[in-house]
Short mmCIF file of C-alpha atoms in Angstrom, two decimals:
data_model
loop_
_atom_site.label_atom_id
_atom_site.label_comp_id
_atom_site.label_asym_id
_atom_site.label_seq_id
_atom_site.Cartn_x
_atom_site.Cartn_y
_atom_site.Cartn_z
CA UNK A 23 0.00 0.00 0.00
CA UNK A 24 1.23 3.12 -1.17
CA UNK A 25 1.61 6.02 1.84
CA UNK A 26 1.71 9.82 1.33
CA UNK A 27 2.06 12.56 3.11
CA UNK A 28 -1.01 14.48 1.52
CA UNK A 29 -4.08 12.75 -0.76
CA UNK A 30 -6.05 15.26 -2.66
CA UNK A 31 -9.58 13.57 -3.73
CA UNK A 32 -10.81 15.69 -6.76
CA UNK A 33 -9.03 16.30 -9.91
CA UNK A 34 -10.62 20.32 -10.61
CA UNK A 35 -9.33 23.58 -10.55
CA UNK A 36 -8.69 23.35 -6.60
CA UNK A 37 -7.48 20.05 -6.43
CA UNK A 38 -5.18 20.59 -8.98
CA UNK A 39 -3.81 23.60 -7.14
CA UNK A 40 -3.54 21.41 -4.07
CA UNK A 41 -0.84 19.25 -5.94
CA UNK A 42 0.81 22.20 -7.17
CA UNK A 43 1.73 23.43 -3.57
CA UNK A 44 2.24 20.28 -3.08
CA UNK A 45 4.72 19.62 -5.21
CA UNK A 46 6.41 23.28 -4.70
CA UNK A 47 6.60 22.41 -0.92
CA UNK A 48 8.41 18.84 -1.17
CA UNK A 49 4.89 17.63 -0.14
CA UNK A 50 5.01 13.76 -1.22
CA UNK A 51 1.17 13.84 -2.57
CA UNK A 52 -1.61 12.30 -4.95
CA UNK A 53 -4.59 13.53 -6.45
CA UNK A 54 -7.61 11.25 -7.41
CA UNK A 55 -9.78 12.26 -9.98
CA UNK A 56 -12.91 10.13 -10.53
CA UNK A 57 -13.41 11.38 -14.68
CA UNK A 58 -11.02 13.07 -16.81
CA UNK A 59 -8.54 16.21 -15.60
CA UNK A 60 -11.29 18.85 -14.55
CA UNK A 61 -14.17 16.89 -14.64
CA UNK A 62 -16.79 19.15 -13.37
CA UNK A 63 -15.51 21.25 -16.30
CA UNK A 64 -15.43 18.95 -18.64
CA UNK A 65 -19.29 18.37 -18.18
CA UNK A 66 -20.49 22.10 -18.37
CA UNK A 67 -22.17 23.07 -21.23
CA UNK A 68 -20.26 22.90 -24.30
CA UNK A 69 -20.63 26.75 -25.46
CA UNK A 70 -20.60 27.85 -21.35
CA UNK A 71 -18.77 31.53 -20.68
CA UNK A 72 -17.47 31.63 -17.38
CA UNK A 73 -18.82 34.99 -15.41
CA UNK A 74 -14.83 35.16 -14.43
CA UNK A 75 -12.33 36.84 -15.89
CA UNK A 76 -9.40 34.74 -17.34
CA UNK A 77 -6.94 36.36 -14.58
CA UNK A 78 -9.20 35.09 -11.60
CA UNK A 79 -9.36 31.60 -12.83
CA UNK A 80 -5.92 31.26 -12.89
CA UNK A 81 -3.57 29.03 -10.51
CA UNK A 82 -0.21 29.27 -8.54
CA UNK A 83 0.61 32.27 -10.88
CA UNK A 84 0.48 30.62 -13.77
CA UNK A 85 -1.28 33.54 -16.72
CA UNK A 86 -4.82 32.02 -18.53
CA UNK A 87 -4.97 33.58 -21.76
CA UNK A 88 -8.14 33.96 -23.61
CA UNK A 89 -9.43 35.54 -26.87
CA UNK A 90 -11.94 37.58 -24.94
CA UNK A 91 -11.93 38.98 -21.00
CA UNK A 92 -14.22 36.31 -20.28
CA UNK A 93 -13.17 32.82 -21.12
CA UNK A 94 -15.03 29.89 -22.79
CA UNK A 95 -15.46 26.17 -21.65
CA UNK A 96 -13.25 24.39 -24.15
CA UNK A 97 -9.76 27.60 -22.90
CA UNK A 98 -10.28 26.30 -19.42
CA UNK A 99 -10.01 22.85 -20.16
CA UNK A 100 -7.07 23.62 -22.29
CA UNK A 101 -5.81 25.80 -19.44
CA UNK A 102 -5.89 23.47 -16.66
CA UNK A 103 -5.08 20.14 -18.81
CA UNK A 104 -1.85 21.85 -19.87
CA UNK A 105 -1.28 22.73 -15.71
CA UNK A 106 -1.16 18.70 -15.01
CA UNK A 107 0.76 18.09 -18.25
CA UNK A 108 3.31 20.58 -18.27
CA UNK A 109 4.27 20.46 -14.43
CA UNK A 110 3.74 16.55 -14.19
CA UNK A 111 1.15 16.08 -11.56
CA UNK A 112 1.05 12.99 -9.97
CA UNK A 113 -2.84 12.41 -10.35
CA UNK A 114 -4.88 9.13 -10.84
CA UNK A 115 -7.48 9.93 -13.41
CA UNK A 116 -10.70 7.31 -13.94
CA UNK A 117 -10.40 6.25 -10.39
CA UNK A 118 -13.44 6.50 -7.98
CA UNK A 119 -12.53 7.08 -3.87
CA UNK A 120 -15.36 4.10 -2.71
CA UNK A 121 -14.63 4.52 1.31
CA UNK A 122 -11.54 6.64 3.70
CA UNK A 123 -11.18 5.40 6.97
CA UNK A 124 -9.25 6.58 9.86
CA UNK A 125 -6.97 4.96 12.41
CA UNK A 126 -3.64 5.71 14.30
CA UNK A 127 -3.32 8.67 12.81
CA UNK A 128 -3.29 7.89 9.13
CA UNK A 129 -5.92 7.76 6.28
CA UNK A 130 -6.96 5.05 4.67
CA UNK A 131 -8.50 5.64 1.31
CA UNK A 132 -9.71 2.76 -1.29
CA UNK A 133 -10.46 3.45 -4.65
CA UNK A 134 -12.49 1.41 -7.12
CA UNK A 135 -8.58 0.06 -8.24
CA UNK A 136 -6.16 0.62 -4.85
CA UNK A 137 -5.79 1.21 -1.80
CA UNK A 138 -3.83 4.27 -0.23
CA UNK A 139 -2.58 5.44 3.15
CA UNK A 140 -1.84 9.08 3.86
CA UNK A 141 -1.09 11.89 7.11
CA UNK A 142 -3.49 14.11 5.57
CA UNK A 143 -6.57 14.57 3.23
CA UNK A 144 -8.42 16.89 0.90
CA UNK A 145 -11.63 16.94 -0.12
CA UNK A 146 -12.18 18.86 -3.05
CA UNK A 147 -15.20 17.43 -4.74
CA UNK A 148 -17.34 20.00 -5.41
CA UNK A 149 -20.93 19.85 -5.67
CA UNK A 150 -21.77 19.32 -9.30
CA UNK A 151 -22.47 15.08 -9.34
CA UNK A 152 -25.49 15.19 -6.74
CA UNK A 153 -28.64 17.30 -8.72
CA UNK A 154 -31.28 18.95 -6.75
CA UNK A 155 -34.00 16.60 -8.17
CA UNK A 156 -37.68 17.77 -8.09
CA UNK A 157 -39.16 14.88 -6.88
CA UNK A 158 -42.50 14.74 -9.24
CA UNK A 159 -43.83 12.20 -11.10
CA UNK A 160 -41.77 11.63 -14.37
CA UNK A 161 -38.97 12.76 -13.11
CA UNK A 162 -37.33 9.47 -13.82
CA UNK A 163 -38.48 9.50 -17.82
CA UNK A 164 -35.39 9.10 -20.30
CA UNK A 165 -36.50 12.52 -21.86
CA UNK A 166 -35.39 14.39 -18.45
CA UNK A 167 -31.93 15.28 -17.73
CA UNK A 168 -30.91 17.60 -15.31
CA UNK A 169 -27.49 18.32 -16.99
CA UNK A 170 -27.36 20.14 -20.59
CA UNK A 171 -24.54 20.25 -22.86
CA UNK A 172 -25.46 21.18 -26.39
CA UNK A 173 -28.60 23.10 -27.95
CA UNK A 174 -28.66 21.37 -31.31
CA UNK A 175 -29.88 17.94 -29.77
CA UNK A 176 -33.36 20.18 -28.28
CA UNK A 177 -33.82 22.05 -32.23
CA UNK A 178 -37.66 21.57 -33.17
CA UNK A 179 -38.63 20.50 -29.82
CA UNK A 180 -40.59 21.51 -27.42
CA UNK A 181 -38.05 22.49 -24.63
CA UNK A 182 -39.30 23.00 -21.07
CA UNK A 183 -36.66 24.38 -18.89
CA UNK A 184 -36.72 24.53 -15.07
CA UNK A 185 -34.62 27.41 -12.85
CA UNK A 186 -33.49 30.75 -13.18
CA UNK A 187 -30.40 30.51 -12.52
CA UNK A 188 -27.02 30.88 -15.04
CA UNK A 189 -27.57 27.53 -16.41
CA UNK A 190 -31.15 27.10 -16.81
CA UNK A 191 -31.32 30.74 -18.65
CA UNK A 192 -28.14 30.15 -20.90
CA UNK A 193 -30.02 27.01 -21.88
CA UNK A 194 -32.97 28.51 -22.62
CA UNK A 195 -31.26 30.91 -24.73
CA UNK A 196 -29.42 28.94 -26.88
CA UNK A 197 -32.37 26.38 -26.99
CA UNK A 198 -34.68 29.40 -28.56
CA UNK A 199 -31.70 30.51 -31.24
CA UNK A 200 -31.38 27.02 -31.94
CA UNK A 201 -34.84 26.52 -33.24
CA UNK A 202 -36.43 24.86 -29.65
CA UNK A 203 -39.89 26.28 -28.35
CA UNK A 204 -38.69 26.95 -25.08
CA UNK A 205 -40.91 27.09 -21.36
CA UNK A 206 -39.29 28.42 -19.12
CA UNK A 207 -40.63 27.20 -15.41
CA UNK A 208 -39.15 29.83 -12.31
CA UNK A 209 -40.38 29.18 -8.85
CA UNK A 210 -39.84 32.45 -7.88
CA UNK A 211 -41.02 35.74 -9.22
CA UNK A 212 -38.15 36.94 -11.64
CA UNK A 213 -35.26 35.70 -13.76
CA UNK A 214 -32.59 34.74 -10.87
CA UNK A 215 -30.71 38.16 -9.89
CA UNK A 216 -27.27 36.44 -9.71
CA UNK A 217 -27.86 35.45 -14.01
CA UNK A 218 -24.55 37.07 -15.40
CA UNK A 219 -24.81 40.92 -16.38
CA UNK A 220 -24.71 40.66 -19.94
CA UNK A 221 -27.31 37.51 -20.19
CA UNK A 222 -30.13 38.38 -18.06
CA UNK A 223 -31.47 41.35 -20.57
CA UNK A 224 -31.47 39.32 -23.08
CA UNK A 225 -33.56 37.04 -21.26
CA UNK A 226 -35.93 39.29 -20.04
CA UNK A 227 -36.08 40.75 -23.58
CA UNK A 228 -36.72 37.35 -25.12
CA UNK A 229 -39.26 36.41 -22.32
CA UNK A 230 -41.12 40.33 -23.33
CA UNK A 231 -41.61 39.45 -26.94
CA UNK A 232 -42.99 35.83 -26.50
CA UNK A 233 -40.27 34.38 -27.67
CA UNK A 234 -39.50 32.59 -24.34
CA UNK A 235 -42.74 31.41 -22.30
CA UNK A 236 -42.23 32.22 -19.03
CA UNK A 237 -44.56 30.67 -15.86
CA UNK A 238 -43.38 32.44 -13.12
CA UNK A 239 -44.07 31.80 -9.39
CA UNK A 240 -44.62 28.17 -11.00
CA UNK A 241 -43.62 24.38 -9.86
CA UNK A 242 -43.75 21.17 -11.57
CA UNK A 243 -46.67 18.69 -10.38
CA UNK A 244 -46.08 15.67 -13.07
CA UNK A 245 -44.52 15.56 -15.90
CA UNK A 246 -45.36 12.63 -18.84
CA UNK A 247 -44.59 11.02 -22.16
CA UNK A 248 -45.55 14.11 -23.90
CA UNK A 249 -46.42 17.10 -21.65
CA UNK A 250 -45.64 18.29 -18.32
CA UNK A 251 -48.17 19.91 -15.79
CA UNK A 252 -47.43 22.78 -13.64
CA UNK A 253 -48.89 24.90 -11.09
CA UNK A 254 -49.02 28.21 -11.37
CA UNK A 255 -50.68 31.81 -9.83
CA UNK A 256 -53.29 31.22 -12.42
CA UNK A 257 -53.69 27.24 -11.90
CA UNK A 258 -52.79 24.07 -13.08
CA UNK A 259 -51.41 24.12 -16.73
CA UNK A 260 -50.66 21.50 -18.86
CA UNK A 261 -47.90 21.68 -21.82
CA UNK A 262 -46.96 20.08 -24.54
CA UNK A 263 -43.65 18.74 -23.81
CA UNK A 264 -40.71 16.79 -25.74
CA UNK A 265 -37.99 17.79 -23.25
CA UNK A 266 -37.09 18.60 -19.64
CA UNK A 267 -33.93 20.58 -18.52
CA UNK A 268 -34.02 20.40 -14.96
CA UNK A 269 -31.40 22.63 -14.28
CA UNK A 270 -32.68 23.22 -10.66
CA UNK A 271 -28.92 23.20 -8.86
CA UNK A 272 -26.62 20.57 -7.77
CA UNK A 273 -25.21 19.61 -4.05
CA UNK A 274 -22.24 17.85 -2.23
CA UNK A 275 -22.32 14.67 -1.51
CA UNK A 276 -23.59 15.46 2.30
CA UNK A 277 -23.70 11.46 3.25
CA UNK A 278 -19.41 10.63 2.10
CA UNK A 279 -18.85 13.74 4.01
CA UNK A 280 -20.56 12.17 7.18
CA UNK A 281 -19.10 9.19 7.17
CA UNK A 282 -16.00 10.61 7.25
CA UNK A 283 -17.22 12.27 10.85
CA UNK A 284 -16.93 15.21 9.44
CA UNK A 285 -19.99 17.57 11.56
CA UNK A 286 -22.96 19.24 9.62
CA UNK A 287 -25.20 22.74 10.40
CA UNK A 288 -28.99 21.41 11.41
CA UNK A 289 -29.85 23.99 9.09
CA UNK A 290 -30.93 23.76 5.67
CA UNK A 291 -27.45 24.98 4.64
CA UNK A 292 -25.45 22.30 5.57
CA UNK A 293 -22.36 23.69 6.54
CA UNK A 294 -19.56 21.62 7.01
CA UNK A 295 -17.08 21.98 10.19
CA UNK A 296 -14.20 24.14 9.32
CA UNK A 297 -11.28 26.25 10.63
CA UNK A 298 -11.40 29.34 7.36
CA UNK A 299 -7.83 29.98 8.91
CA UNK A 300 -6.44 26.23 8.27
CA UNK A 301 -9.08 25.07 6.02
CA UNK A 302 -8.96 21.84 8.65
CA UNK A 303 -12.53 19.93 9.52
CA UNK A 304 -13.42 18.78 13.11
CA UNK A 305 -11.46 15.85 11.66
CA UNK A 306 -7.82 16.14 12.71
CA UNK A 307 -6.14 15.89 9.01
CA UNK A 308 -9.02 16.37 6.79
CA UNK A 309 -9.36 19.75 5.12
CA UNK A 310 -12.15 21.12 3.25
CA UNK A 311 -11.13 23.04 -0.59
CA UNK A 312 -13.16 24.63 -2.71
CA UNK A 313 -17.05 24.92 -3.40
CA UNK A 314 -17.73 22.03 -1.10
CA UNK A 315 -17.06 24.23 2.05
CA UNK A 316 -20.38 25.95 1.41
CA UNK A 317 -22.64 23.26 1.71
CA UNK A 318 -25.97 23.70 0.19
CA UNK A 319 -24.59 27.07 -0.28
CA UNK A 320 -23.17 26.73 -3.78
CA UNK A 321 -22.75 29.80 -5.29
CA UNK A 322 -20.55 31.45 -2.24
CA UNK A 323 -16.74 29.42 -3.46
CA UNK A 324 -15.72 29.63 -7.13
CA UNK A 325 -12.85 29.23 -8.48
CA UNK A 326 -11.43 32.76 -8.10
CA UNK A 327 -11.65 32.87 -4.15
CA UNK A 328 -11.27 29.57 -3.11
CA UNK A 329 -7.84 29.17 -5.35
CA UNK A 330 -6.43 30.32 -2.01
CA UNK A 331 -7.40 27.02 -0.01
CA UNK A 332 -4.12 25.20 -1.72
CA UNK A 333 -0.99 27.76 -0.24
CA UNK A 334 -3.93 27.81 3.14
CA UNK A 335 -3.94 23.97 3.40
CA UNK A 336 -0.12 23.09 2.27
CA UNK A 337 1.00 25.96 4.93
CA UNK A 338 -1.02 24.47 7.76
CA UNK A 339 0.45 20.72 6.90
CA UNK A 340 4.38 22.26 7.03
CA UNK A 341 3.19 24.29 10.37
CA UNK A 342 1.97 20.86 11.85
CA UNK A 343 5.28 18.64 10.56
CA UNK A 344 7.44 21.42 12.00
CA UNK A 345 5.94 21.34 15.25
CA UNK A 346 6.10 17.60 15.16
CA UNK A 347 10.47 17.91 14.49
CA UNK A 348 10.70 19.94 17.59
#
């Protein structure tokens, strides 16, 4: 069984970073990815725009250049692919963390192909696996999905898309300009006010016109073979339906993180246990990177200020091995 002194579970942005530090530091360390290098990225939509500029998605220094201020999907993954290449990071790609268990002191992590034994631990999963499913009749139908990648597959369909958030209204979108009749289904009262600057008119001007259908203050009660039924200020509606983007949010994986001891708000946020100063869980060892310190709070960590965990973590680890030398 292979030992190290740091095991970084999650192959993204932070994770990455993690091994960086890692490896700047002397840090003897391996990161386990469960998909390909960036895998949360990898799965966003294939035309996504990040609301970052390239300068705050970069890592350890290292410049992100883009053809415009904002970058697209397909720069980041180039970006970040060419950080593991380049530099040499030892990271296990295609393999799955099944269980980590802790005794004497040391971490035991098995993966769906070895087992590994390390001083210290980093969780940076993120939240996008887990969706926030709506729990409706239906839901389970092949013609749901509550990830979207490209708008040509929805052209000539009847498109109903739930949130209001940045993916459910980019979706919409490029549904509509792609030749979809597109519902769009918002719990609330209003487009989502976090929707990126330079989208959200345009939604609001497509949703004006008629070109969108928008059911506000609306909720899903069934959906079927061919329509879907909502409820609405003005009382049950039924549409004609081909498709369902339930792009209603994602969330950690709340139950790994328990069974790891690590401790949970009662509230509906979820928090996890953590020291902001060390980035360390109640868990002696275990620290906490990324968007999966928020809990059910999702959009508080990106990329651009949780980048930061990495030197946070790495410094802590050298603090704790320095203390243990003297």
């Amino acid at each position: 069984m292979q030992t190290f002194d740091l095991v970084v579970v999650g192959g993204g942005p932070i994770g990455i970073a993690c091994g960086l530090e890692a490896k700047k530091k002397g840090i003897n360390y391996l990161i386990i990815e469960k998909g390909p290098i960036v895998n949360s990225l990898f799965n966003y939509p294939s035309n996504m725009q990040f609301f970052s500029s390239s300068e705050k998605l970069e890592i350890d220094d290292i410049p992100f250049i883009s053809k415009e201020a904002k970058p697209k999907r397909d720069e980041a993954l180039e970006y970040y692919r060419r950080i593991v290449t380049s530099n040499k990071l030892n990271i296990h790609l295609f393999e799955k963390v099944e269980s980590v268990n802790k005794s004497g002191g040391l971490f035991t992590i098995v993966s769906d192909k070895e087992t590994y034994s390390a001083k210290n631990l980093v969780l940076a999963t993120g939240f996008y696996d887990l969706p926030n499913n709506l729990n409706v009749p239906g839901e389970d139908l092949p013609k749901v999905s509550h990830y979207y990648n490209n708008p040509h597959f929805y052209a000539s369909q009847k498109l109903a898309v739930i949130g209001a958030s940045n993916s459910a209204i980019d979706a919409a979108l490029e549904c509509y300009r792609k030749g979809s009749e597109v519902s769009l289904i918002i719990r609330g009262p209003e487009v989502g006010k976090r929707v990126k600057y330079w989208v959200r008119p345009d939604i609001i001007n497509r949703i004006e016109e008629g070109s969108i259908k928008a059911y506000y203050n609306s909720t899903v009660k069934e959906i079927k073979e061919n329509e879907i039924i909502i409820a609405s200020p003005e009382g049950e509606t039924t549409l004609e339906n081909d498709f369902v983007l339930a792009l209603t949010g994602y969330m950690p994986n709340f139950e790994f993180l328990e069974k790891l001891g690590i401790e949970l708000s009662d509230d509906e946020k979820r928090l996890p246990n953590y020291n902001p100063d060390t980035m360390e869980s109640n868990v002696s060892g275990l620290y906490l990177a990324g968007v999966i310190c928020g809990g059910m709070e999702t959009h508080k960590w990106f990329i651009e200020n949780s980048r930061i965990h990495a030197k946070i973590i790495v410094k802590h680890i050298q603090r704790k091995e320095a203390a243990k030398r003297n």
